[in-house]
PDB file of C-alpha atoms and ligand atoms in Angstrom:
ATOM      1  CA  MET A  22     117.345  50.806  54.632  1.00 69.00           C
ATOM      2  CA  ASN A  23     114.305  52.770  53.823  1.00 79.00           C
ATOM      3  CA  GLU A  24     114.471  55.901  52.349  1.00 79.00           C
ATOM      4  CA  ASN A  25     113.965  58.291  55.412  1.00 83.00           C
ATOM      5  CA  GLY A  26     116.823  56.385  56.970  1.00 89.00           C
ATOM      6  CA  LEU A  27     118.828  57.503  54.190  1.00 92.00           C
ATOM      7  CA  PHE A  28     117.967  60.816  54.619  1.00 96.00           C
ATOM      8  CA  LYS A  29     118.632  61.179  58.262  1.00 96.00           C
ATOM      9  CA  GLU A  30     121.987  59.787  57.637  1.00 96.00           C
ATOM     10  CA  LEU A  31     122.765  62.352  55.449  1.00 96.00           C
ATOM     11  CA  THR A  32     121.576  65.136  57.234  1.00 97.00           C
ATOM     12  CA  ASP A  33     123.628  63.464  60.458  1.00 97.00           C
ATOM     13  CA  SER A  34     126.821  63.113  58.463  1.00 98.00           C
ATOM     14  CA  MET A  35     126.223  66.689  57.550  1.00 96.00           C
ATOM     15  CA  VAL A  36     125.681  68.297  60.912  1.00 97.00           C
ATOM     16  CA  GLU A  37     129.284  65.978  61.938  1.00 97.00           C
ATOM     17  CA  LEU A  38     130.841  67.612  58.960  1.00 97.00           C
ATOM     18  CA  ASP A  39     131.931  64.142  57.878  1.00 97.00           C
ATOM     19  CA  LYS A  40     132.801  65.339  54.179  1.00 97.00           C
ATOM     20  CA  ASP A  41     133.940  61.449  53.081  1.00 97.00           C
ATOM     21  CA  LEU A  42     130.358  60.052  54.785  1.00 97.00           C
ATOM     22  CA  VAL A  43     128.671  62.817  53.179  1.00 97.00           C
ATOM     23  CA  VAL A  44     129.988  62.283  49.670  1.00 97.00           C
ATOM     24  CA  SER A  45     129.209  58.597  50.138  1.00 97.00           C
ATOM     25  CA  ASN A  46     126.049  58.752  51.353  1.00 96.00           C
ATOM     26  CA  THR A  47     124.785  61.171  48.393  1.00 97.00           C
ATOM     27  CA  GLN A  48     126.559  58.718  46.543  1.00 96.00           C
ATOM     28  CA  LYS A  49     124.043  55.477  47.803  1.00 95.00           C
ATOM     29  CA  ALA A  50     121.149  57.799  47.974  1.00 95.00           C
ATOM     30  CA  ILE A  51     121.570  58.532  44.111  1.00 95.00           C
ATOM     31  CA  ASP A  52     122.182  54.651  43.507  1.00 95.00           C
ATOM     32  CA  SER A  53     119.243  54.038  45.649  1.00 93.00           C
ATOM     33  CA  ASP A  54     117.145  55.791  43.016  1.00 92.00           C
ATOM     34  CA  LEU A  55     116.150  58.460  45.037  1.00 92.00           C
ATOM     35  CA  PRO A  56     114.359  61.749  43.591  1.00 91.00           C
ATOM     36  CA  SER A  57     117.490  64.089  43.228  1.00 89.00           C
ATOM     37  CA  LEU A  58     115.493  66.754  44.593  1.00 86.00           C
ATOM     38  CA  GLU A  59     114.484  65.011  47.725  1.00 90.00           C
ATOM     39  CA  ILE A  60     117.795  64.219  48.257  1.00 93.00           C
ATOM     40  CA  LEU A  61     118.719  67.896  48.101  1.00 90.00           C
ATOM     41  CA  GLU A  62     115.750  69.195  50.131  1.00 88.00           C
ATOM     42  CA  LYS A  63     115.000  66.067  52.822  1.00 92.00           C
ATOM     43  CA  GLY A  64     119.065  65.124  53.047  1.00 94.00           C
ATOM     44  CA  LEU A  65     121.667  67.678  52.649  1.00 93.00           C
ATOM     45  CA  LEU A  66     119.811  71.438  53.305  1.00 90.00           C
ATOM     46  CA  PRO A  67     118.536  70.061  56.730  1.00 93.00           C
ATOM     47  CA  GLY A  68     121.992  69.677  57.459  1.00 94.00           C
ATOM     48  CA  LEU A  69     122.916  73.153  57.008  1.00 90.00           C
ATOM     49  CA  ASN A  70     120.138  74.182  58.570  1.00 88.00           C
ATOM     50  CA  ILE A  71     120.797  72.372  61.740  1.00 95.00           C
ATOM     51  CA  ILE A  72     124.343  73.655  61.482  1.00 94.00           C
ATOM     52  CA  GLY A  73     123.139  77.419  61.039  1.00 88.00           C
ATOM     53  CA  GLU A  74     121.233  76.868  64.281  1.00 92.00           C
ATOM     54  CA  LYS A  75     124.106  75.929  65.993  1.00 95.00           C
ATOM     55  CA  PHE A  76     126.128  78.624  64.921  1.00 91.00           C
ATOM     56  CA  GLU A  77     123.623  81.091  66.049  1.00 88.00           C
ATOM     57  CA  ASN A  78     123.379  79.466  69.513  1.00 93.00           C
ATOM     58  CA  GLU A  79     126.929  79.479  69.668  1.00 94.00           C
ATOM     59  CA  GLU A  80     127.379  75.741  69.706  1.00 96.00           C
ATOM     60  CA  MET A  81     129.664  76.121  66.320  1.00 93.00           C
ATOM     61  CA  PHE A  82     131.663  79.115  65.075  1.00 93.00           C
ATOM     62  CA  LEU A  83     132.755  80.251  61.747  1.00 91.00           C
ATOM     63  CA  PRO A  84     135.061  77.759  60.559  1.00 93.00           C
ATOM     64  CA  GLU A  85     132.651  74.946  60.674  1.00 94.00           C
ATOM     65  CA  LEU A  86     130.278  76.986  59.076  1.00 90.00           C
ATOM     66  CA  MET A  87     132.645  77.187  56.165  1.00 89.00           C
ATOM     67  CA  LYS A  88     133.627  73.570  56.630  1.00 93.00           C
ATOM     68  CA  SER A  89     129.581  72.896  55.847  1.00 93.00           C
ATOM     69  CA  ALA A  90     129.724  74.828  52.869  1.00 85.00           C
ATOM     70  CA  THR A  91     132.582  73.100  51.417  1.00 91.00           C
ATOM     71  CA  ILE A  92     131.153  69.541  51.951  1.00 94.00           C
ATOM     72  CA  PHE A  93     127.709  70.758  50.819  1.00 92.00           C
ATOM     73  CA  GLN A  94     129.656  71.821  47.274  1.00 89.00           C
ATOM     74  CA  GLU A  95     131.375  68.537  47.080  1.00 94.00           C
ATOM     75  CA  ALA A  96     127.906  66.470  47.879  1.00 94.00           C
ATOM     76  CA  MET A  97     126.370  68.799  45.005  1.00 91.00           C
ATOM     77  CA  GLU A  98     129.336  67.212  42.275  1.00 91.00           C
ATOM     78  CA  LYS A  99     127.654  64.322  42.673  1.00 94.00           C
ATOM     79  CA  LEU A 100     124.056  65.815  42.784  1.00 92.00           C
ATOM     80  CA  ARG A 101     123.939  68.081  40.105  1.00 88.00           C
ATOM     81  CA  PRO A 102     124.737  66.077  36.988  1.00 91.00           C
ATOM     82  CA  VAL A 103     121.690  63.765  38.485  1.00 91.00           C
ATOM     83  CA  ILE A 104     119.786  66.861  38.494  1.00 85.00           C
ATOM     84  CA  LYS A 105     120.800  68.247  35.038  1.00 82.00           C
ATOM     85  CA  GLU A 106     120.124  64.566  33.578  1.00 82.00           C
ATOM     86  CA  LYS A 107     116.520  64.027  34.905  1.00 75.00           C
ATOM     87  CA  GLY A 108     115.131  68.136  34.504  1.00 67.00           C
ATOM     88  CA  GLU A 109     113.557  68.437  31.190  1.00 49.00           C
ATOM     89  CA  VAL A 110     115.179  69.253  28.340  1.00 52.00           C
ATOM     90  CA  SER A 111     113.009  71.986  26.982  1.00 55.00           C
ATOM     91  CA  GLN A 112     112.913  74.852  24.606  1.00 67.00           C
ATOM     92  CA  LYS A 113     114.533  77.872  25.790  1.00 76.00           C
ATOM     93  CA  LYS A 114     111.629  79.630  28.308  1.00 85.00           C
ATOM     94  CA  GLY A 115     113.446  82.843  29.068  1.00 95.00           C
ATOM     95  CA  THR A 116     116.319  85.139  30.426  1.00 97.00           C
ATOM     96  CA  VAL A 117     117.418  85.825  33.917  1.00 98.00           C
ATOM     97  CA  VAL A 118     120.034  87.212  35.452  1.00 98.00           C
ATOM     98  CA  ILE A 119     120.716  86.295  38.966  1.00 98.00           C
ATOM     99  CA  GLY A 120     123.222  87.006  41.982  1.00 98.00           C
ATOM    100  CA  THR A 121     123.701  87.504  45.628  1.00 98.00           C
ATOM    101  CA  VAL A 122     123.300  91.571  46.384  1.00 98.00           C
ATOM    102  CA  LYS A 123     125.937  93.835  47.523  1.00 98.00           C
ATOM    103  CA  GLY A 124     127.804  92.690  50.764  1.00 98.00           C
ATOM    104  CA  ASP A 125     126.603  89.119  50.543  1.00 98.00           C
ATOM    105  CA  LEU A 126     129.191  86.479  49.773  1.00 98.00           C
ATOM    106  CA  HIS A 127     126.254  83.365  50.592  1.00 97.00           C
ATOM    107  CA  TYR A 128     125.754  81.401  47.016  1.00 95.00           C
ATOM    108  CA  ILE A 129     124.553  77.937  47.661  1.00 93.00           C
ATOM    109  CA  GLY A 130     120.762  78.980  47.414  1.00 93.00           C
ATOM    110  CA  LYS A 131     121.629  81.053  44.344  1.00 96.00           C
ATOM    111  CA  ASN A 132     123.135  78.388  42.938  1.00 92.00           C
ATOM    112  CA  ILE A 133     120.491  75.902  43.459  1.00 90.00           C
ATOM    113  CA  VAL A 134     117.827  78.448  42.030  1.00 93.00           C
ATOM    114  CA  LYS A 135     119.893  78.849  39.093  1.00 92.00           C
ATOM    115  CA  LEU A 136     120.962  74.932  38.493  1.00 85.00           C
ATOM    116  CA  LEU A 137     116.773  74.143  38.423  1.00 83.00           C
ATOM    117  CA  MET A 138     116.041  77.405  36.233  1.00 90.00           C
ATOM    118  CA  GLU A 139     118.717  75.980  33.910  1.00 86.00           C
ATOM    119  CA  THR A 140     117.012  72.314  34.206  1.00 76.00           C
ATOM    120  CA  ARG A 141     113.736  74.094  33.137  1.00 80.00           C
ATOM    121  CA  GLY A 142     114.752  75.664  30.263  1.00 85.00           C
ATOM    122  CA  PHE A 143     115.805  79.160  31.426  1.00 92.00           C
ATOM    123  CA  GLU A 144     119.008  80.799  30.448  1.00 93.00           C
ATOM    124  CA  VAL A 145     120.478  82.020  33.550  1.00 95.00           C
ATOM    125  CA  PHE A 146     123.278  84.589  33.709  1.00 98.00           C
ATOM    126  CA  ASP A 147     124.990  84.597  36.876  1.00 98.00           C
ATOM    127  CA  LEU A 148     126.383  87.558  38.735  1.00 98.00           C
ATOM    128  CA  GLY A 149     128.324  85.477  41.873  1.00 98.00           C
ATOM    129  CA  VAL A 150     127.991  87.608  45.029  1.00 98.00           C
ATOM    130  CA  ASP A 151     128.456  90.518  46.126  1.00 98.00           C
ATOM    131  CA  VAL A 152     127.097  91.981  43.492  1.00 98.00           C
ATOM    132  CA  ASP A 153     126.151  96.132  43.180  1.00 98.00           C
ATOM    133  CA  PRO A 154     122.871  97.299  41.970  1.00 98.00           C
ATOM    134  CA  PHE A 155     124.328  98.616  38.482  1.00 97.00           C
ATOM    135  CA  SER A 156     125.608  95.421  37.559  1.00 98.00           C
ATOM    136  CA  PHE A 157     122.148  94.006  37.726  1.00 98.00           C
ATOM    137  CA  VAL A 158     120.481  96.623  35.679  1.00 98.00           C
ATOM    138  CA  LYS A 159     123.359  96.466  33.098  1.00 98.00           C
ATOM    139  CA  LYS A 160     123.630  92.675  32.576  1.00 98.00           C
ATOM    140  CA  ALA A 161     119.811  92.495  32.516  1.00 98.00           C
ATOM    141  CA  ASP A 162     119.834  95.297  29.578  1.00 98.00           C
ATOM    142  CA  GLU A 163     122.477  93.535  27.827  1.00 98.00           C
ATOM    143  CA  VAL A 164     121.100  90.010  27.592  1.00 97.00           C
ATOM    144  CA  GLY A 165     117.097  91.311  27.414  1.00 97.00           C
ATOM    145  CA  ALA A 166     116.400  89.769  30.500  1.00 98.00           C
ATOM    146  CA  ASP A 167     112.637  88.461  31.539  1.00 98.00           C
ATOM    147  CA  ILE A 168     113.934  88.302  34.968  1.00 98.00           C
ATOM    148  CA  ILE A 169     116.253  89.684  37.516  1.00 98.00           C
ATOM    149  CA  ALA A 170     116.396  87.089  40.200  1.00 98.00           C
ATOM    150  CA  LEU A 171     118.126  88.514  43.897  1.00 98.00           C
ATOM    151  CA  SER A 172     119.705  86.304  46.876  1.00 98.00           C
ATOM    152  CA  ALA A 173     120.243  87.472  50.048  1.00 98.00           C
ATOM    153  CA  LEU A 174     121.169  85.598  53.156  1.00 98.00           C
ATOM    154  CA  LEU A 175     121.876  88.376  55.590  1.00 98.00           C
ATOM    155  CA  THR A 176     119.385  90.631  57.373  1.00 98.00           C
ATOM    156  CA  THR A 177     121.975  93.273  56.821  1.00 98.00           C
ATOM    157  CA  THR A 178     122.181  92.686  53.103  1.00 98.00           C
ATOM    158  CA  LEU A 179     118.322  93.137  52.651  1.00 98.00           C
ATOM    159  CA  VAL A 180     118.703  96.139  51.506  1.00 98.00           C
ATOM    160  CA  GLY A 181     120.287  95.071  48.565  1.00 98.00           C
ATOM    161  CA  GLN A 182     117.469  93.725  47.150  1.00 98.00           C
ATOM    162  CA  ARG A 183     115.862  97.031  47.390  1.00 98.00           C
ATOM    163  CA  ASP A 184     118.389  99.251  45.971  1.00 98.00           C
ATOM    164  CA  VAL A 185     117.948  97.298  42.604  1.00 98.00           C
ATOM    165  CA  ILE A 186     114.499  97.909  42.257  1.00 98.00           C
ATOM    166  CA  GLU A 187     115.211 101.719  43.168  1.00 98.00           C
ATOM    167  CA  ALA A 188     118.160 101.514  40.500  1.00 97.00           C
ATOM    168  CA  LEU A 189     115.590 100.056  38.532  1.00 98.00           C
ATOM    169  CA  ASP A 190     112.923 102.598  39.280  1.00 97.00           C
ATOM    170  CA  ASN A 191     115.160 105.391  38.963  1.00 96.00           C
ATOM    171  CA  ALA A 192     116.526 104.296  35.173  1.00 95.00           C
ATOM    172  CA  GLY A 193     112.713 104.365  34.365  1.00 96.00           C
ATOM    173  CA  LYS A 194     113.081 100.325  33.518  1.00 97.00           C
ATOM    174  CA  ARG A 195     111.138  98.897  36.210  1.00 97.00           C
ATOM    175  CA  GLU A 196     108.557  97.519  34.336  1.00 97.00           C
ATOM    176  CA  LYS A 197     110.843  95.817  31.759  1.00 97.00           C
ATOM    177  CA  TYR A 198     112.060  93.033  34.139  1.00 98.00           C
ATOM    178  CA  LYS A 199     110.062  91.028  36.656  1.00 98.00           C
ATOM    179  CA  ILE A 200     112.038  90.891  39.929  1.00 98.00           C
ATOM    180  CA  MET A 201     112.456  87.779  42.253  1.00 98.00           C
ATOM    181  CA  VAL A 202     113.623  88.043  45.797  1.00 98.00           C
ATOM    182  CA  GLY A 203     114.683  85.151  47.871  1.00 98.00           C
ATOM    183  CA  GLY A 204     117.080  83.871  50.246  1.00 98.00           C
ATOM    184  CA  GLY A 205     117.201  82.891  53.957  1.00 96.00           C
ATOM    185  CA  ALA A 206     116.778  86.509  55.209  1.00 96.00           C
ATOM    186  CA  VAL A 207     113.779  87.001  52.813  1.00 98.00           C
ATOM    187  CA  THR A 208     110.256  87.392  53.937  1.00 98.00           C
ATOM    188  CA  PRO A 209     107.102  88.358  51.862  1.00 98.00           C
ATOM    189  CA  GLU A 210     106.498  91.034  54.100  1.00 98.00           C
ATOM    190  CA  TRP A 211     109.491  92.460  53.034  1.00 98.00           C
ATOM    191  CA  ALA A 212     108.961  91.071  49.637  1.00 98.00           C
ATOM    192  CA  GLU A 213     105.757  92.852  49.297  1.00 98.00           C
ATOM    193  CA  GLU A 214     107.213  96.103  51.107  1.00 98.00           C
ATOM    194  CA  ILE A 215     109.956  96.518  48.516  1.00 98.00           C
ATOM    195  CA  LYS A 216     107.240  95.847  45.463  1.00 98.00           C
ATOM    196  CA  ALA A 217     108.999  92.686  44.031  1.00 98.00           C
ATOM    197  CA  ASP A 218     107.024  90.754  41.793  1.00 98.00           C
ATOM    198  CA  ALA A 219     107.674  87.618  43.558  1.00 98.00           C
ATOM    199  CA  TYR A 220     108.940  85.723  46.485  1.00 98.00           C
ATOM    200  CA  SER A 221     109.995  82.166  46.881  1.00 96.00           C
ATOM    201  CA  GLU A 222     111.080  80.576  49.897  1.00 94.00           C
ATOM    202  CA  THR A 223     112.471  77.250  48.016  1.00 90.00           C
ATOM    203  CA  ALA A 224     114.433  76.839  44.856  1.00 88.00           C
ATOM    204  CA  TYR A 225     111.112  74.793  43.556  1.00 82.00           C
ATOM    205  CA  ASP A 226     108.612  77.352  44.003  1.00 91.00           C
ATOM    206  CA  ALA A 227     111.600  79.750  42.478  1.00 94.00           C
ATOM    207  CA  ILE A 228     110.918  77.896  39.163  1.00 90.00           C
ATOM    208  CA  GLU A 229     107.475  77.477  39.167  1.00 90.00           C
ATOM    209  CA  LYS A 230     107.070  81.276  39.597  1.00 96.00           C
ATOM    210  CA  ALA A 231     109.619  82.098  37.052  1.00 96.00           C
ATOM    211  CA  GLY A 232     108.009  80.109  34.667  1.00 93.00           C
ATOM    212  CA  LYS A 233     104.307  81.630  35.061  1.00 94.00           C
ATOM    213  CA  PHE A 234     106.061  84.850  34.663  1.00 95.00           C
ATOM    214  CA  VAL A 235     107.564  83.796  30.656  1.00 92.00           C
ATOM    215  CA  SER A 236     104.254  81.687  30.014  1.00 82.00           C
TER     216      SER A 236
HETATM  217  C1  B12 B  13     127.086  78.045  54.706  1.00 87.88           C
HETATM  218  C2  B12 B  13     126.716  79.015  55.226  1.00 87.88           C
HETATM  219  C3  B12 B  13     127.898  80.444  55.300  1.00 87.88           C
HETATM  220  C4  B12 B  13     128.893  80.388  54.565  1.00 87.88           C
HETATM  221  C5  B12 B  13     128.266  80.861  52.891  1.00 87.88           C
HETATM  222  C6  B12 B  13     129.404  79.666  52.405  1.00 87.88           C
HETATM  223  C7  B12 B  13     128.749  80.083  50.639  1.00 87.88           C
HETATM  224  N1  B12 B  13     129.654  80.629  49.646  1.00 87.88           N
HETATM  225  O1  B12 B  13     127.527  80.483  49.931  1.00 87.88           O
HETATM  226  C8  B12 B  13     129.922  81.124  55.229  1.00 87.88           C
HETATM  227  C9  B12 B  13     130.941  80.634  56.226  1.00 87.88           C
HETATM  228  C10 B12 B  13     130.980  81.831  53.834  1.00 87.88           C
HETATM  229  C11 B12 B  13     129.150  82.423  56.070  1.00 87.88           C
HETATM  230  C12 B12 B  13     129.065  83.664  56.645  1.00 87.88           C
HETATM  231  C13 B12 B  13     129.041  84.348  56.595  1.00 87.88           C
HETATM  232  N2  B12 B  13     127.412  84.259  57.699  1.00 87.88           N
HETATM  233 CO1  B12 B  13     126.323  82.383  56.703  1.00 87.88          CO
HETATM  234  N3  B12 B  13     125.617  80.710  56.746  1.00 87.88           N
HETATM  235  C14 B12 B  13     125.612  79.556  56.369  1.00 87.88           C
HETATM  236  C15 B12 B  13     124.455  78.676  56.483  1.00 87.88           C
HETATM  237  C16 B12 B  13     125.283  77.511  57.507  1.00 87.88           C
HETATM  238  C17 B12 B  13     124.002  78.117  54.930  1.00 87.88           C
HETATM  239  C18 B12 B  13     123.585  78.895  54.069  1.00 87.88           C
HETATM  240  C19 B12 B  13     122.788  78.203  53.003  1.00 87.88           C
HETATM  241  O2  B12 B  13     123.407  77.745  52.099  1.00 87.88           O
HETATM  242  N4  B12 B  13     121.599  77.444  53.146  1.00 87.88           N
HETATM  243  C20 B12 B  13     121.231  76.473  52.036  1.00 87.88           C
HETATM  244  C21 B12 B  13     120.622  77.368  51.037  1.00 87.88           C
HETATM  245  C22 B12 B  13     120.015  76.448  50.135  1.00 87.88           C
HETATM  246  O3  B12 B  13     119.468  78.277  51.406  1.00 87.88           O
HETATM  247  P1  B12 B  13     119.097  79.569  50.828  1.00 87.88           P
HETATM  248  O4  B12 B  13     120.230  80.453  50.778  1.00 87.88           O
HETATM  249  O5  B12 B  13     117.889  80.086  51.749  1.00 87.88           O
HETATM  250  O6  B12 B  13     118.111  79.138  49.591  1.00 87.88           O
HETATM  251  C23 B12 B  13     116.983  78.597  49.681  1.00 87.88           C
HETATM  252  C24 B12 B  13     116.350  79.483  49.529  1.00 87.88           C
HETATM  253  O7  B12 B  13     116.268  80.506  50.668  1.00 87.88           O
HETATM  254  C25 B12 B  13     115.707  80.036  47.895  1.00 87.88           C
HETATM  255  N5  B12 B  13     116.107  80.943  47.391  1.00 87.88           N
HETATM  256  C26 B12 B  13     117.724  81.029  47.738  1.00 87.88           C
HETATM  257  N6  B12 B  13     118.253  82.437  46.889  1.00 87.88           N
HETATM  258  C27 B12 B  13     117.186  82.916  46.164  1.00 87.88           C
HETATM  259  C28 B12 B  13     116.899  83.969  45.657  1.00 87.88           C
HETATM  260  C29 B12 B  13     115.851  83.694  44.738  1.00 87.88           C
HETATM  261  C30 B12 B  13     115.733  85.221  43.640  1.00 87.88           C
HETATM  262  C31 B12 B  13     114.751  82.876  44.969  1.00 87.88           C
HETATM  263  C32 B12 B  13     113.609  83.185  44.158  1.00 87.88           C
HETATM  264  C33 B12 B  13     114.780  82.023  45.890  1.00 87.88           C
HETATM  265  C34 B12 B  13     116.213  81.904  46.742  1.00 87.88           C
HETATM  266  O8  B12 B  13     116.065  78.624  47.268  1.00 87.88           O
HETATM  267  C35 B12 B  13     117.330  77.784  47.865  1.00 87.88           C
HETATM  268  C36 B12 B  13     116.877  76.418  48.084  1.00 87.88           C
HETATM  269  O9  B12 B  13     115.491  76.385  48.453  1.00 87.88           O
HETATM  270  C37 B12 B  13     123.250  79.611  57.159  1.00 87.88           C
HETATM  271  C38 B12 B  13     122.317  79.053  57.966  1.00 87.88           C
HETATM  272  C39 B12 B  13     120.716  78.722  57.347  1.00 87.88           C
HETATM  273  N7  B12 B  13     120.010  78.205  57.896  1.00 87.88           N
HETATM  274  O10 B12 B  13     120.632  79.260  56.220  1.00 87.88           O
HETATM  275  C40 B12 B  13     123.926  80.905  57.948  1.00 87.88           C
HETATM  276  C41 B12 B  13     123.605  82.322  57.873  1.00 87.88           C
HETATM  277  C42 B12 B  13     122.991  82.376  56.755  1.00 87.88           C
HETATM  278  N8  B12 B  13     125.110  82.801  57.761  1.00 87.88           N
HETATM  279  C43 B12 B  13     125.106  83.743  58.558  1.00 87.88           C
HETATM  280  C44 B12 B  13     126.031  84.570  59.283  1.00 87.88           C
HETATM  281  C45 B12 B  13     125.433  85.698  60.296  1.00 87.88           C
HETATM  282  C46 B12 B  13     127.193  85.028  58.719  1.00 87.88           C
HETATM  283  C47 B12 B  13     128.418  85.756  58.829  1.00 87.88           C
HETATM  284  C48 B12 B  13     128.012  87.439  59.071  1.00 87.88           C
HETATM  285  C49 B12 B  13     129.168  85.406  59.809  1.00 87.88           C
HETATM  286  C50 B12 B  13     130.215  85.910  60.295  1.00 87.88           C
HETATM  287  N9  B12 B  13     130.208  86.475  61.886  1.00 87.88           N
HETATM  288  O11 B12 B  13     130.988  86.277  59.555  1.00 87.88           O
HETATM  289  C51 B12 B  13     129.205  85.679  57.296  1.00 87.88           C
HETATM  290  C52 B12 B  13     128.631  86.725  56.373  1.00 87.88           C
HETATM  291  C53 B12 B  13     129.877  86.309  54.701  1.00 87.88           C
HETATM  292  C54 B12 B  13     129.343  87.492  53.949  1.00 87.88           C
HETATM  293  N10 B12 B  13     129.450  88.626  53.815  1.00 87.88           N
HETATM  294  O12 B12 B  13     128.332  86.959  53.362  1.00 87.88           O
HETATM  295  C55 B12 B  13     123.355  84.051  59.438  1.00 87.88           C
HETATM  296  C56 B12 B  13     122.760  85.273  58.962  1.00 87.88           C
HETATM  297  C57 B12 B  13     122.106  85.912  59.956  1.00 87.88           C
HETATM  298  C58 B12 B  13     120.815  86.651  59.660  1.00 87.88           C
HETATM  299  N11 B12 B  13     119.674  86.554  59.554  1.00 87.88           N
HETATM  300  O13 B12 B  13     121.364  88.146  58.877  1.00 87.88           O
HETATM  301  C59 B12 B  13     123.081  82.250  59.221  1.00 87.88           C
HETATM  302  C60 B12 B  13     121.173  82.449  59.207  1.00 87.88           C
HETATM  303  C61 B12 B  13     123.233  81.649  60.509  1.00 87.88           C
HETATM  304  C62 B12 B  13     122.563  81.784  61.700  1.00 87.88           C
HETATM  305  N12 B12 B  13     121.636  81.371  62.070  1.00 87.88           N
HETATM  306  O14 B12 B  13     123.182  82.935  62.556  1.00 87.88           O
HETATM  307  N13 B12 B  13     127.889  81.415  55.886  1.00 87.88           N
END
């Protein structure tokens, strides 16, 4: 089977929520020496996007959404070591504090950004999900971060990104850190409105921009 066929099979098995097939298709793609980031971006993530659309159209419901996240994590167990192994092992480039903002429990995208940043030599402190603004500021101060990276997937939690920027402003620390924002709900307009230093639609773009901030 050609690589597009393999990616499609992977996407389809994700949408069908067939855990065993997703895991075996991921392994098949790895064994076929397909680039690990493409396995992620052309195989697994399109599947999650379709599931998101089906959820929106009420063709799938919360239990299926939850199942998709679990299956995705299983596939990542296979893919993560390959991404790490093939990533550049470079000198430490900079320090990042990352997290998903208050009220938001989505972490898949954040974890991908974290993983790619680590493979590019960043030291990443991950605060997890549902993180309040002051925890971001506290951790960034503690570790001397260069960048604070804020993920938000819900339109209702976007404000959490602005809250972090305001908390920094109020503490007179805004200039100390570059603020990167991303996650499904974020738009370039929103990033501009809250005066974030960078917005990225993909994890790959995020590491390119992060690299520029510390070079
Ligand atoms: C899986 C999933 C869940 C899982 C999350 C599991 C987990 N632990 O993460 C569960 C089941 C828990 C869940 C719950 C809910 N979800 Co949900 N979920 C999704 C789904 C299907 C996939 C999300 C995902 O991981 N995408 C894949 C990742 C890789 O994409 P990503 O996060 O956008 O990340 C990429 C970029 O954005 C970027 N990036 C991400 N973060 C960052 C950060 C920075 C700094 C940068 C630079 C870049 C960056 O890099 C990543 C890789 O390229 C989406 C649909 C979709 N298409 O996104 C809905 C979706 C996000 N969920 C939605 C909703 C409504 C909910 C619930 C409210 C449902 C409910 N009624 O309870 C709850 C909310 C819970 C909460 N308080 O957070 C809606 C949001 C609508 C909106 N705009 O507000 C979506 C869009 C589905 C839909 N179409 O309706 N969800």
